[in-house]
Amino acid sequence: MEEVIVTEELTKVYGRGASRVVAVDRANLVVRRGSVHGIVGPNGAGKTTLISMLVGLTVPTSGTGRVLGHDIVRESREIRERVGLLPEGYGFYDDMTARENLAYIAKLNGLEGGEASERIREVLEVVGLSDAADKKVKGFSRGMKQRLGIAQALLKDPEILILDEPTMGLDPGAVREFRGLVRELVREGKTIVMCTHLLREIGELFTDATVMVGGRIVAQGALSELRDRVLGGALTYAVEVKSSVDEGLLDELRELEGVVEVRAEGSVIRVVASSGVGEALLRRLLDAGVGIRRYAERELSIEEIYEHFSGGGAE
Amino acid sequence: MRISAVFEKEFRDLVSSKRLIVILVAFVLSYVIAIGGYVVMFSEVGAPMPKNIIGMVLGSLVGYLSLVASVIGIALGFDAVSGEHEKGTLRMVLAQPIFRDEFIVGKFLAAVAAISLAVSVATAASVSSAVVMLGITLSEQDVVKVALVVALSILLALAYYSLSVLCSTVFKKSSTSALISIALLIVFFIVLPVLSTVIARAVVGPPPKIRFRPGMVRQDLAKLREYRAKFSSVREAVLSLSLNHHFNRLAGFIAGYRRAAPVDMMLADALARNATSLVILAVVTLVALAASFIIFTRSELK
């Protein structure tokens, strides 16, 4: 698949001497066209600095990068013409309506007149703000402002959408709406890059991920590749049983072919296996007369992948 | 194209801003009230209308504009950059295909246009009120004087605007920027005039005691003149640090220039005697704007 963002040894250092901080350390980022690429890491990991360099808001200290074939330093305007960005900590002109704010941003993107009006109408509809188009932004909720933020990023019909902490401060309903909107944009063929430390909210959307810790990229790739790297493509099982299970039975489960790890957590038995062992697992438990309340088979989640590579927990 | 988009939005915001409208209304009202005082004095008390009533009108206009132009400059400039930082709109705008220099230049041009319009309209309204209330007629020279005073007021407002924008660029918080800008105004407008007298007195000492004795009057007067000259030069040196002083010197000179003198003579005279003041106002404006431009275009959004 075509690579739309590529960086080589991209580094950003702030300050000098004792106050020197390496915000991004030799980052080699690769984003594939059509992917939903999550850049994950704790606060201060360097995610925002990394994407700021991609669109020319911050100048790299060293290293290079290209976005859609454009150099990130010399051709930042061309990049911003083709990339929609929802920056962290963004704001709108509160005394202007949603439509007026978008009209200003449209002009900054070279859109005017009927073309701009039509595009504004379209993006307001996409984000579900048509009814509030002529209301002043100062009366908007956080969720509405966030939708307006996405609308401004979509105005130029970008090939890549970069969203920095897009669900920060949103209530669960707004997060659900946001996920639906992202899925819709993916269907339209957009490449989406999202920075977040709130994996539970949007991690399920990612097809690819980059894990950043302390300014460094510690892992990146398609989620399937990352899962393989964590446990060789392992599957995890959770079986909730009605009665307690003795250590002898757990040892028998450990001896099943493909099982890597078995541990009991209260009434739940968790099994990690390198291949499908679900049927064998259930049969062995039932043969031993253990009642089963619930059974779940799943792949490693993005949170687990993140925890593995970062050595810490996500929020 | 992008500069014009910024210019258009900023100009609309500035001329419709409540703070500017409040300042202009307060200026026009207070000026009209002051002129009303003249009317009461001349009509009800029965005092005769002085021959140079237009000189008085223009003189008081210079006094008012010295303060009002400064306040307008600060009011429009103190949050020009920091306000955009605080609201997060700077991030939103710079995420678009616009360069920082286009954004800041668009803002500067909008401020120049808004300040010019605001000062011109407010002065026109004030002077028109004075003309009607006092029943006077303006000569061609008077109109030129008013136009020159307006032009100088715009320059003074731009000087304060550029200093405030510099504060707004250096300090990321608008409250800090506003405090420093107002502190500058207080220093220029109040502290330096007071301080100049105190310093001059300390440097030159007390005035000579004149003893009126036969044959000694001329020598005593010469001593007094020498003392005054020294006192004034020290005071002038301290006051030369004040933007308002330079405006007052130049605009006051023009407003008080003798009537019926040809306009070109007035202009030549004003420039010959006060060119330094004009240069200082212009240089302060340009240097502060250039510094703001450089700092803003080189700063990064973290």
Coordinates of C-alpha atoms in Angstrom, one line a residue:
Chain A
M1 CA 0.0 0.0 0.0
E2 CA 1.2 3.5 -0.8
E3 CA 3.0 5.3 2.0
V4 CA 1.6 8.9 2.3
I5 CA 3.7 9.9 5.3
V6 CA 7.3 9.0 5.8
T7 CA 9.8 10.5 8.2
E8 CA 13.5 9.7 8.7
E9 CA 15.2 10.2 12.0
L10 CA 12.9 13.2 12.6
T11 CA 14.0 14.9 15.8
K12 CA 12.8 18.0 17.7
V13 CA 14.7 19.4 20.6
Y14 CA 13.4 22.3 22.7
G15 CA 15.7 24.5 24.8
R16 CA 19.4 24.4 25.5
G17 CA 21.7 23.3 28.3
A18 CA 19.9 22.3 31.5
S19 CA 16.5 23.0 30.0
R20 CA 17.1 20.9 26.9
V21 CA 14.2 18.6 26.1
V22 CA 14.2 16.0 23.3
A23 CA 10.5 16.1 22.4
V24 CA 10.8 13.7 19.5
D25 CA 13.8 11.5 19.1
R26 CA 14.8 10.1 15.7
A27 CA 11.3 9.2 14.7
N28 CA 10.8 7.0 11.6
L29 CA 7.1 7.2 11.0
V30 CA 5.3 5.5 8.1
V31 CA 1.6 5.9 7.4
R32 CA -0.1 3.9 4.7
R33 CA -2.8 5.4 2.4
G34 CA -6.4 4.5 3.5
S35 CA -5.3 3.4 7.0
V36 CA -6.6 4.6 10.4
H37 CA -3.3 5.2 12.0
G38 CA -3.2 5.7 15.8
I39 CA -0.2 7.4 17.3
V40 CA -0.5 6.3 20.9
G41 CA 1.4 7.2 24.0
P42 CA 1.1 8.9 27.4
N43 CA 1.0 12.7 27.7
G44 CA 4.4 14.2 26.9
A45 CA 5.3 11.2 24.6
G46 CA 5.9 13.6 21.7
K47 CA 2.8 12.8 19.7
T48 CA 1.7 16.4 19.2
T49 CA 5.2 17.6 18.4
L50 CA 5.5 14.8 15.8
I51 CA 2.4 15.8 14.0
S52 CA 3.1 19.5 14.3
M53 CA 6.3 18.9 12.4
L54 CA 4.4 17.0 9.7
V55 CA 2.3 20.0 8.8
G56 CA 4.9 22.7 9.4
L57 CA 3.7 24.1 12.7
T58 CA 7.0 23.2 14.2
V59 CA 10.4 23.1 12.5
P60 CA 12.4 19.8 13.0
T61 CA 15.8 20.1 14.7
S62 CA 17.1 17.3 12.4
G63 CA 15.8 14.6 10.2
T64 CA 13.5 14.7 7.2
G65 CA 10.0 13.9 6.3
R66 CA 7.6 13.9 3.4
V67 CA 3.8 14.1 3.4
L68 CA 2.1 13.2 0.1
G69 CA 5.4 13.6 -1.5
H70 CA 6.0 17.1 -0.1
D71 CA 9.0 18.0 2.0
I72 CA 7.7 18.9 5.5
V73 CA 10.0 21.9 5.9
R74 CA 10.2 23.5 2.4
E75 CA 6.7 22.6 1.2
S76 CA 4.6 23.0 4.4
R77 CA 2.0 25.1 2.6
E78 CA 1.4 22.5 0.0
I79 CA 1.0 19.9 2.8
R80 CA -1.6 22.1 4.6
E81 CA -3.5 22.5 1.3
R82 CA -3.9 18.7 1.1
V83 CA -4.0 17.7 4.8
G84 CA -6.8 18.5 7.2
L85 CA -5.6 19.1 10.8
L86 CA -7.6 19.2 14.0
P87 CA -4.9 20.5 16.3
E88 CA -4.9 19.9 20.1
G89 CA -6.1 22.9 22.1
Y90 CA -7.8 24.5 19.0
G91 CA -10.5 27.2 19.3
F92 CA -12.9 29.1 17.2
Y93 CA -13.9 32.8 17.1
D94 CA -16.7 32.7 19.7
D95 CA -18.5 35.8 18.4
M96 CA -18.8 34.3 15.0
T97 CA -21.3 31.7 13.9
A98 CA -20.2 28.2 12.9
R99 CA -20.8 29.2 9.2
E100 CA -18.8 32.4 9.6
N101 CA -15.9 30.5 11.2
L102 CA -15.9 28.0 8.3
A103 CA -16.2 30.8 5.7
Y104 CA -13.0 32.4 7.1
I105 CA -11.2 29.1 7.1
A106 CA -12.5 28.4 3.6
K107 CA -11.0 31.7 2.4
L108 CA -7.7 30.8 4.0
N109 CA -7.9 27.7 1.9
G110 CA -8.6 29.6 -1.3
L111 CA -12.3 28.7 -1.4
E112 CA -14.7 31.6 -2.0
G113 CA -18.2 32.4 -3.2
G114 CA -20.6 29.7 -4.2
E115 CA -18.0 26.9 -4.1
A116 CA -17.2 27.8 -0.5
S117 CA -20.9 28.0 0.5
E118 CA -21.6 24.6 -1.0
R119 CA -18.6 23.0 0.7
I120 CA -19.5 24.6 4.0
R121 CA -23.1 23.2 3.7
E122 CA -21.7 19.8 2.9
V123 CA -19.2 19.5 5.8
L124 CA -21.8 20.9 8.3
E125 CA -24.1 18.1 7.2
V126 CA -21.4 15.5 7.5
V127 CA -20.7 16.5 11.1
G128 CA -24.3 17.0 11.9
L129 CA -24.2 20.7 12.6
S130 CA -26.5 22.0 9.9
D131 CA -29.1 23.1 12.4
A132 CA -26.6 25.0 14.4
A133 CA -24.8 26.6 11.4
D134 CA -26.0 30.1 12.1
K135 CA -25.5 30.0 15.9
K136 CA -22.6 31.7 17.6
V137 CA -19.9 29.3 18.6
K138 CA -19.8 30.7 22.2
G139 CA -23.0 28.8 22.8
F140 CA -21.6 25.5 21.6
S141 CA -20.9 22.5 23.8
R142 CA -17.5 20.8 23.7
G143 CA -18.9 18.1 21.5
M144 CA -20.3 20.6 19.0
K145 CA -17.0 22.5 18.9
Q146 CA -15.2 19.2 18.3
R147 CA -17.5 18.4 15.4
L148 CA -17.0 21.9 14.0
G149 CA -13.2 21.3 14.4
I150 CA -13.6 18.2 12.2
A151 CA -15.7 20.2 9.8
Q152 CA -13.0 22.8 9.3
A153 CA -10.5 20.0 8.7
L154 CA -12.7 18.5 6.0
L155 CA -13.4 21.8 4.2
K156 CA -10.5 21.4 1.8
D157 CA -11.6 17.8 1.1
P158 CA -8.2 16.5 2.4
E159 CA -6.5 13.3 1.4
I160 CA -5.2 12.9 5.0
L161 CA -6.9 13.9 8.2
I162 CA -4.8 14.4 11.2
L163 CA -6.7 14.5 14.5
D164 CA -4.9 15.3 17.8
E165 CA -6.6 14.0 20.9
P166 CA -10.0 14.2 19.1
T167 CA -12.0 12.7 22.0
M168 CA -10.5 14.7 24.8
G169 CA -13.3 16.1 27.0
L170 CA -16.1 14.5 25.1
D171 CA -19.0 12.6 26.8
P172 CA -19.6 9.0 25.9
G173 CA -22.4 9.8 23.4
A174 CA -20.2 12.3 21.6
V175 CA -17.4 9.7 21.4
R176 CA -19.8 7.2 19.9
E177 CA -20.8 9.8 17.3
F178 CA -17.2 10.6 16.6
R179 CA -16.4 6.9 16.0
G180 CA -19.3 6.7 13.5
L181 CA -18.0 9.8 11.7
V182 CA -14.5 8.4 11.4
R183 CA -15.9 5.1 10.0
E184 CA -17.8 7.1 7.4
L185 CA -14.7 9.1 6.4
V186 CA -12.7 5.8 6.1
R187 CA -15.4 4.5 3.8
E188 CA -14.8 7.6 1.7
G189 CA -11.1 6.6 1.3
K190 CA -9.5 9.2 3.6
T191 CA -6.3 8.4 5.5
I192 CA -6.8 9.2 9.1
V193 CA -4.0 9.8 11.7
M194 CA -5.1 10.1 15.3
C195 CA -3.0 11.0 18.3
T196 CA -4.5 9.8 21.6
H197 CA -3.7 8.5 25.0
L198 CA -7.4 7.6 25.4
L199 CA -7.2 4.1 23.8
R200 CA -10.5 2.8 25.2
E201 CA -12.4 5.4 23.3
I202 CA -11.1 5.1 19.8
G203 CA -8.5 2.3 19.8
E204 CA -11.0 0.0 18.1
L205 CA -10.9 2.2 15.0
F206 CA -7.1 1.7 14.3
T207 CA -5.9 -0.4 11.5
D208 CA -2.3 0.7 12.2
A209 CA -0.5 2.0 15.2
T210 CA 2.6 3.8 16.4
V211 CA 3.6 3.6 20.0
M212 CA 5.6 6.5 21.4
V213 CA 7.2 6.7 24.7
G214 CA 9.5 9.5 25.8
G215 CA 9.8 11.0 22.4
R216 CA 10.7 7.7 20.7
I217 CA 8.8 5.4 18.5
V218 CA 9.0 2.0 20.2
A219 CA 6.7 0.1 17.9
Q220 CA 4.7 0.7 14.7
G221 CA 2.9 -1.2 12.0
A222 CA -0.4 -2.8 11.1
L223 CA -2.2 -4.0 14.2
S224 CA -2.0 -7.6 13.0
E225 CA 1.8 -7.2 12.7
L226 CA 2.0 -5.7 16.2
R227 CA -0.1 -8.6 17.6
D228 CA 2.3 -11.0 16.0
R229 CA 5.2 -9.2 17.5
V230 CA 3.7 -9.3 21.0
L231 CA 2.8 -13.0 21.3
G232 CA 3.5 -14.4 17.9
G233 CA -0.1 -13.8 16.7
A234 CA -1.6 -15.1 20.0
L235 CA -5.2 -15.4 20.8
T236 CA -6.6 -14.8 24.3
Y237 CA -9.5 -16.6 25.9
A238 CA -11.5 -15.8 28.9
V239 CA -13.8 -18.5 30.5
E240 CA -16.0 -17.6 33.5
V241 CA -16.7 -20.7 35.4
K242 CA -19.5 -21.4 38.0
S243 CA -17.3 -23.2 40.5
S244 CA -13.7 -23.0 41.5
V245 CA -11.0 -24.8 39.5
D246 CA -8.2 -26.6 41.2
E247 CA -4.5 -26.2 40.2
G248 CA -4.4 -29.7 38.8
L249 CA -7.0 -28.9 36.1
L250 CA -5.2 -25.6 35.3
D251 CA -2.0 -27.7 34.8
E252 CA -4.0 -30.0 32.4
L253 CA -5.1 -26.9 30.4
R254 CA -1.5 -25.7 30.2
E255 CA -0.6 -29.0 28.6
L256 CA -3.1 -28.5 25.7
E257 CA -1.3 -28.0 22.4
G258 CA -0.8 -24.3 21.5
V259 CA -1.5 -23.0 25.0
V260 CA 1.1 -20.5 26.1
E261 CA -0.2 -19.3 29.4
V262 CA -3.1 -20.1 31.8
R263 CA -4.0 -18.1 34.9
A264 CA -7.1 -18.0 37.1
E265 CA -8.4 -14.6 38.2
G266 CA -11.2 -15.3 40.6
S267 CA -13.9 -17.1 38.7
V268 CA -12.3 -16.3 35.3
I269 CA -9.7 -18.4 33.7
R270 CA -7.5 -16.5 31.2
V271 CA -5.7 -18.4 28.5
V272 CA -3.2 -17.2 25.9
A273 CA -2.5 -19.5 23.0
S274 CA -0.5 -19.4 19.8
S275 CA -3.3 -21.1 17.9
G276 CA -7.0 -21.8 18.2
V277 CA -7.6 -23.9 21.3
G278 CA -11.1 -22.7 22.2
E279 CA -12.9 -26.0 21.4
A280 CA -10.3 -28.2 23.2
L281 CA -10.3 -25.8 26.2
L282 CA -14.1 -26.0 26.6
R283 CA -14.2 -29.7 26.1
R284 CA -11.6 -30.3 28.8
L285 CA -13.5 -28.1 31.3
L286 CA -16.8 -29.7 30.6
D287 CA -15.3 -33.2 30.9
A288 CA -14.0 -32.2 34.3
G289 CA -17.6 -31.2 35.3
V290 CA -16.9 -27.5 35.4
G291 CA -20.0 -25.3 34.7
I292 CA -19.4 -22.5 32.3
R293 CA -21.1 -19.2 32.7
R294 CA -19.4 -17.2 29.9
Y295 CA -16.8 -17.8 27.2
A296 CA -15.0 -15.2 25.1
E297 CA -12.3 -15.4 22.5
R298 CA -10.6 -12.4 21.2
E299 CA -7.4 -10.9 19.7
L300 CA -5.1 -8.7 21.7
S301 CA -6.6 -5.2 22.0
I302 CA -4.7 -2.0 21.1
E303 CA -4.5 -1.3 24.8
E304 CA -2.7 -4.6 25.5
I305 CA -0.4 -4.0 22.5
Y306 CA 0.3 -0.5 23.9
E307 CA 0.9 -1.8 27.4
H308 CA 3.3 -4.4 26.0
F309 CA 5.4 -2.0 24.1
S310 CA 5.3 1.0 26.4
G311 CA 5.5 -0.9 29.7
G312 CA 2.7 1.2 31.1
G313 CA -1.0 1.6 31.1
A314 CA -3.3 3.7 28.9
E315 CA -6.1 5.7 30.4
Chain B
M1 CA -5.5 36.3 -1.2
R2 CA -4.7 34.9 2.2
I3 CA -3.6 38.2 3.5
S4 CA -6.8 39.8 2.3
A5 CA -8.8 37.1 4.1
V6 CA -7.1 37.9 7.4
F7 CA -7.3 41.6 6.7
E8 CA -11.0 41.5 6.0
K9 CA -11.9 39.5 9.1
E10 CA -9.6 41.5 11.4
F11 CA -10.8 44.8 10.1
R12 CA -14.4 43.8 10.6
D13 CA -13.7 42.5 14.1
L14 CA -11.7 45.6 15.1
V15 CA -14.2 48.3 13.9
S16 CA -17.1 46.4 15.4
S17 CA -15.3 45.7 18.7
K18 CA -17.1 47.0 21.8
R19 CA -13.9 48.3 23.3
L20 CA -13.2 50.5 20.4
I21 CA -16.8 51.8 20.2
V22 CA -16.8 52.6 23.9
I23 CA -13.5 54.5 23.7
L24 CA -14.7 56.5 20.7
V25 CA -18.1 57.4 22.2
A26 CA -16.3 58.4 25.5
F27 CA -13.9 60.6 23.5
V28 CA -16.6 62.4 21.4
L29 CA -18.8 62.9 24.4
S30 CA -16.1 64.3 26.7
Y31 CA -14.9 66.6 23.9
V32 CA -18.4 67.8 23.2
I33 CA -18.9 68.4 26.9
A34 CA -15.6 70.4 27.1
I35 CA -16.8 72.5 24.1
G36 CA -20.1 72.9 25.9
G37 CA -18.1 74.5 28.7
Y38 CA -16.8 77.1 26.3
V39 CA -20.3 77.8 25.0
V40 CA -21.6 78.3 28.5
M41 CA -18.7 80.6 29.3
F42 CA -19.1 82.8 26.2
S43 CA -22.9 83.0 26.0
E44 CA -24.3 82.8 29.5
V45 CA -21.5 84.4 31.5
G46 CA -21.1 87.0 28.7
A47 CA -17.3 86.6 28.3
P48 CA -16.3 87.7 24.8
M49 CA -15.4 85.0 22.2
P50 CA -11.6 85.1 21.9
K51 CA -10.1 85.8 18.4
N52 CA -8.2 82.5 18.5
I53 CA -11.1 80.3 19.5
I54 CA -10.2 77.9 16.8
G55 CA -6.7 77.7 18.3
M56 CA -8.3 76.8 21.6
V57 CA -10.6 74.2 20.0
L58 CA -7.6 72.6 18.2
G59 CA -5.4 72.8 21.2
S60 CA -7.9 70.9 23.4
L61 CA -8.4 68.4 20.5
V62 CA -4.6 67.7 20.6
G63 CA -4.8 67.1 24.4
Y64 CA -7.7 64.7 24.0
L65 CA -6.3 62.9 21.0
S66 CA -2.9 62.4 22.8
L67 CA -4.7 60.2 25.4
V68 CA -7.4 58.7 23.1
A69 CA -5.1 57.7 20.3
S70 CA -2.8 56.0 22.9
V71 CA -5.7 54.1 24.4
I72 CA -7.0 53.0 21.0
G73 CA -3.6 51.7 20.1
I74 CA -3.4 49.7 23.3
A75 CA -7.0 48.5 23.1
L76 CA -6.5 47.1 19.6
G77 CA -3.0 45.7 20.1
F78 CA -2.6 44.1 23.6
D79 CA -4.3 40.8 22.6
A80 CA -3.6 40.8 18.9
V81 CA -1.4 37.7 19.2
S82 CA -1.8 36.5 22.8
G83 CA -5.6 36.5 22.5
E84 CA -5.3 34.2 19.5
H85 CA -3.0 31.9 21.5
E86 CA -5.4 31.9 24.5
K87 CA -8.5 31.1 22.4
G88 CA -6.7 28.4 20.4
T89 CA -7.6 30.2 17.2
L90 CA -4.0 30.7 16.3
R91 CA -3.6 26.9 16.1
M92 CA -6.7 26.6 14.0
V93 CA -5.6 29.3 11.6
L94 CA -2.0 28.2 11.2
A95 CA -3.3 24.7 10.5
Q96 CA -4.5 26.2 7.2
P97 CA -2.3 26.9 4.1
I98 CA -1.2 30.3 5.3
F99 CA 2.2 31.4 6.4
R100 CA 2.8 33.2 9.7
D101 CA 4.1 36.4 7.9
E102 CA 0.9 36.6 5.9
F103 CA -1.2 36.3 9.0
I104 CA 0.7 38.9 11.0
V105 CA 0.9 41.3 8.0
G106 CA -2.9 40.9 7.5
K107 CA -3.4 41.8 11.1
F108 CA -1.1 44.9 10.9
L109 CA -2.8 46.2 7.8
A110 CA -6.3 45.7 9.3
A111 CA -5.2 47.7 12.4
V112 CA -3.8 50.5 10.3
A113 CA -7.1 50.8 8.5
A114 CA -9.2 50.4 11.6
I115 CA -7.2 53.0 13.6
S116 CA -7.2 55.4 10.7
L117 CA -11.0 55.1 10.3
A118 CA -11.7 55.3 14.0
V119 CA -9.5 58.4 14.7
S120 CA -10.7 60.2 11.5
V121 CA -14.4 59.6 12.2
A122 CA -14.2 60.5 15.9
T123 CA -12.2 63.6 15.2
A124 CA -14.6 64.6 12.4
A125 CA -17.5 64.2 14.7
S126 CA -15.8 66.1 17.5
V127 CA -14.7 69.0 15.4
S128 CA -18.1 69.2 13.6
S129 CA -19.8 69.4 17.0
A130 CA -17.5 72.2 18.1
V131 CA -18.1 74.1 14.9
V132 CA -21.8 73.9 15.3
M133 CA -21.9 74.6 19.0
L134 CA -19.5 77.6 18.8
G135 CA -20.9 78.9 15.5
I136 CA -17.4 79.2 14.0
T137 CA -16.2 78.7 10.4
L138 CA -13.1 76.8 9.6
S139 CA -10.7 78.2 7.0
E140 CA -8.8 76.1 4.6
Q141 CA -5.7 76.3 6.8
D142 CA -7.8 75.1 9.8
V143 CA -9.0 72.1 7.8
V144 CA -5.4 71.2 6.9
K145 CA -4.5 71.6 10.6
V146 CA -7.2 69.2 11.6
A147 CA -6.1 66.7 8.9
L148 CA -2.5 66.9 10.1
V149 CA -3.5 66.5 13.7
V150 CA -5.5 63.4 12.7
A151 CA -2.6 62.0 10.7
L152 CA -0.3 62.5 13.7
S153 CA -2.9 60.9 16.0
I154 CA -3.0 57.9 13.8
L155 CA 0.8 57.7 13.9
L156 CA 0.7 57.9 17.8
A157 CA -2.0 55.2 17.9
L158 CA 0.0 53.0 15.6
A159 CA 3.1 53.5 17.8
Y160 CA 1.1 52.3 20.9
Y161 CA -0.5 49.6 18.8
S162 CA 2.9 48.3 17.7
L163 CA 4.3 48.4 21.3
S164 CA 1.2 46.5 22.5
V165 CA 1.5 43.9 19.7
L166 CA 5.1 43.5 20.7
C167 CA 4.0 42.8 24.3
S168 CA 1.3 40.5 23.0
T169 CA 3.9 38.6 21.0
V170 CA 6.4 38.3 23.8
F171 CA 4.1 37.6 26.7
K172 CA 1.7 34.8 25.9
K173 CA -1.0 36.1 28.3
S174 CA -3.2 39.0 27.3
S175 CA -3.5 40.1 30.9
T176 CA 0.3 40.5 31.2
S177 CA 0.4 42.3 27.8
A178 CA -2.4 44.7 28.8
L179 CA -0.7 45.5 32.1
I180 CA 2.7 46.3 30.5
S181 CA 1.1 48.3 27.7
I182 CA -0.9 50.4 30.2
A183 CA 2.2 50.8 32.4
L184 CA 3.9 52.2 29.3
L185 CA 1.1 54.7 28.8
I186 CA 1.2 55.8 32.4
V187 CA 4.9 56.3 32.3
F188 CA 4.8 58.2 29.0
F189 CA 1.6 60.2 29.8
I190 CA 1.9 60.9 33.6
V191 CA 5.2 59.7 35.1
L192 CA 7.7 61.3 32.7
P193 CA 6.1 64.8 32.7
V194 CA 6.2 64.8 36.5
L195 CA 9.6 63.2 36.7
S196 CA 11.1 65.6 34.1
T197 CA 10.4 68.5 36.4
V198 CA 11.8 66.8 39.5
I199 CA 14.9 65.7 37.6
A200 CA 15.4 69.2 36.1
R201 CA 15.1 70.7 39.5
A202 CA 17.6 68.3 41.0
V203 CA 20.1 68.8 38.1
V204 CA 19.8 72.6 37.7
G205 CA 19.0 73.5 41.3
P206 CA 16.6 76.1 42.6
P207 CA 15.9 79.2 40.4
P208 CA 18.1 82.3 41.1
K209 CA 16.8 84.8 43.6
I210 CA 16.3 88.0 41.8
R211 CA 16.9 91.2 43.8
F212 CA 15.4 94.2 42.1
R213 CA 18.1 96.8 42.5
P214 CA 18.7 99.8 40.2
G215 CA 20.9 98.9 37.3
M216 CA 20.8 95.1 38.1
V217 CA 17.5 94.2 36.5
R218 CA 18.9 93.3 33.1
Q219 CA 21.6 91.0 34.5
D220 CA 19.1 89.3 36.8
L221 CA 16.7 88.7 33.9
A222 CA 19.6 87.2 31.9
K223 CA 20.4 84.8 34.8
L224 CA 16.7 83.8 35.0
R225 CA 16.6 83.2 31.2
E226 CA 19.8 81.1 31.4
Y227 CA 18.3 79.1 34.3
R228 CA 15.1 78.5 32.4
A229 CA 17.0 77.4 29.3
K230 CA 19.0 74.9 31.4
F231 CA 15.8 73.7 33.2
S232 CA 14.0 73.3 29.9
S233 CA 16.8 71.4 28.2
V234 CA 17.0 68.9 31.1
R235 CA 13.2 68.5 31.2
E236 CA 13.1 68.1 27.4
A237 CA 15.8 65.4 27.6
V238 CA 13.7 63.4 30.0
L239 CA 10.4 64.1 28.1
S240 CA 12.0 63.0 24.9
L241 CA 11.5 59.4 26.2
S242 CA 7.8 59.9 26.0
L243 CA 5.9 59.2 22.8
N244 CA 3.1 61.5 23.9
H245 CA 5.5 64.3 24.3
H246 CA 6.6 64.0 20.7
F247 CA 3.0 64.0 19.6
N248 CA 2.1 66.9 21.8
R249 CA 5.1 68.9 20.5
L250 CA 4.3 68.3 16.8
A251 CA 0.5 68.4 16.9
G252 CA 0.5 71.3 19.4
F253 CA 2.9 73.3 17.1
I254 CA 0.5 72.7 14.1
A255 CA -2.7 73.4 16.1
G256 CA -1.2 76.7 17.5
Y257 CA 0.4 77.9 14.2
R258 CA -0.5 81.5 13.4
R259 CA -3.7 81.8 11.4
A260 CA -3.6 83.1 7.8
A261 CA -0.1 81.7 7.3
P262 CA 0.2 79.7 4.0
V263 CA -0.2 76.0 4.5
D264 CA 3.2 75.1 2.9
M265 CA 5.0 77.5 5.2
M266 CA 3.2 75.9 8.2
L267 CA 4.3 72.4 7.0
A268 CA 7.9 73.4 6.4
D269 CA 8.1 75.2 9.7
A270 CA 6.6 72.2 11.6
L271 CA 9.0 69.8 10.0
A272 CA 12.0 72.1 10.5
R273 CA 11.3 72.5 14.2
N274 CA 9.9 69.0 15.0
A275 CA 11.3 66.6 12.5
T276 CA 12.9 64.6 15.3
S277 CA 9.6 64.0 17.0
L278 CA 8.1 62.8 13.7
V279 CA 11.0 60.5 13.1
I280 CA 10.9 59.1 16.7
L281 CA 7.1 58.3 16.4
A282 CA 7.7 56.6 13.0
V283 CA 10.8 54.7 14.1
V284 CA 9.2 53.4 17.3
T285 CA 6.3 52.2 15.3
L286 CA 8.4 50.4 12.7
V287 CA 10.9 48.9 15.0
A288 CA 8.2 47.5 17.4
L289 CA 6.3 46.1 14.4
A290 CA 9.4 44.6 12.9
A291 CA 10.4 43.0 16.3
S292 CA 6.8 41.6 16.6
F293 CA 7.0 40.3 13.1
I294 CA 10.4 38.5 13.7
I295 CA 9.4 37.1 17.0
F296 CA 6.0 35.9 15.8
T297 CA 7.3 34.3 12.5
R298 CA 10.2 32.5 14.3
S299 CA 8.1 31.3 17.3
E300 CA 6.7 27.7 17.2
L301 CA 3.5 26.2 18.4
K302 CA 4.5 23.5 20.8

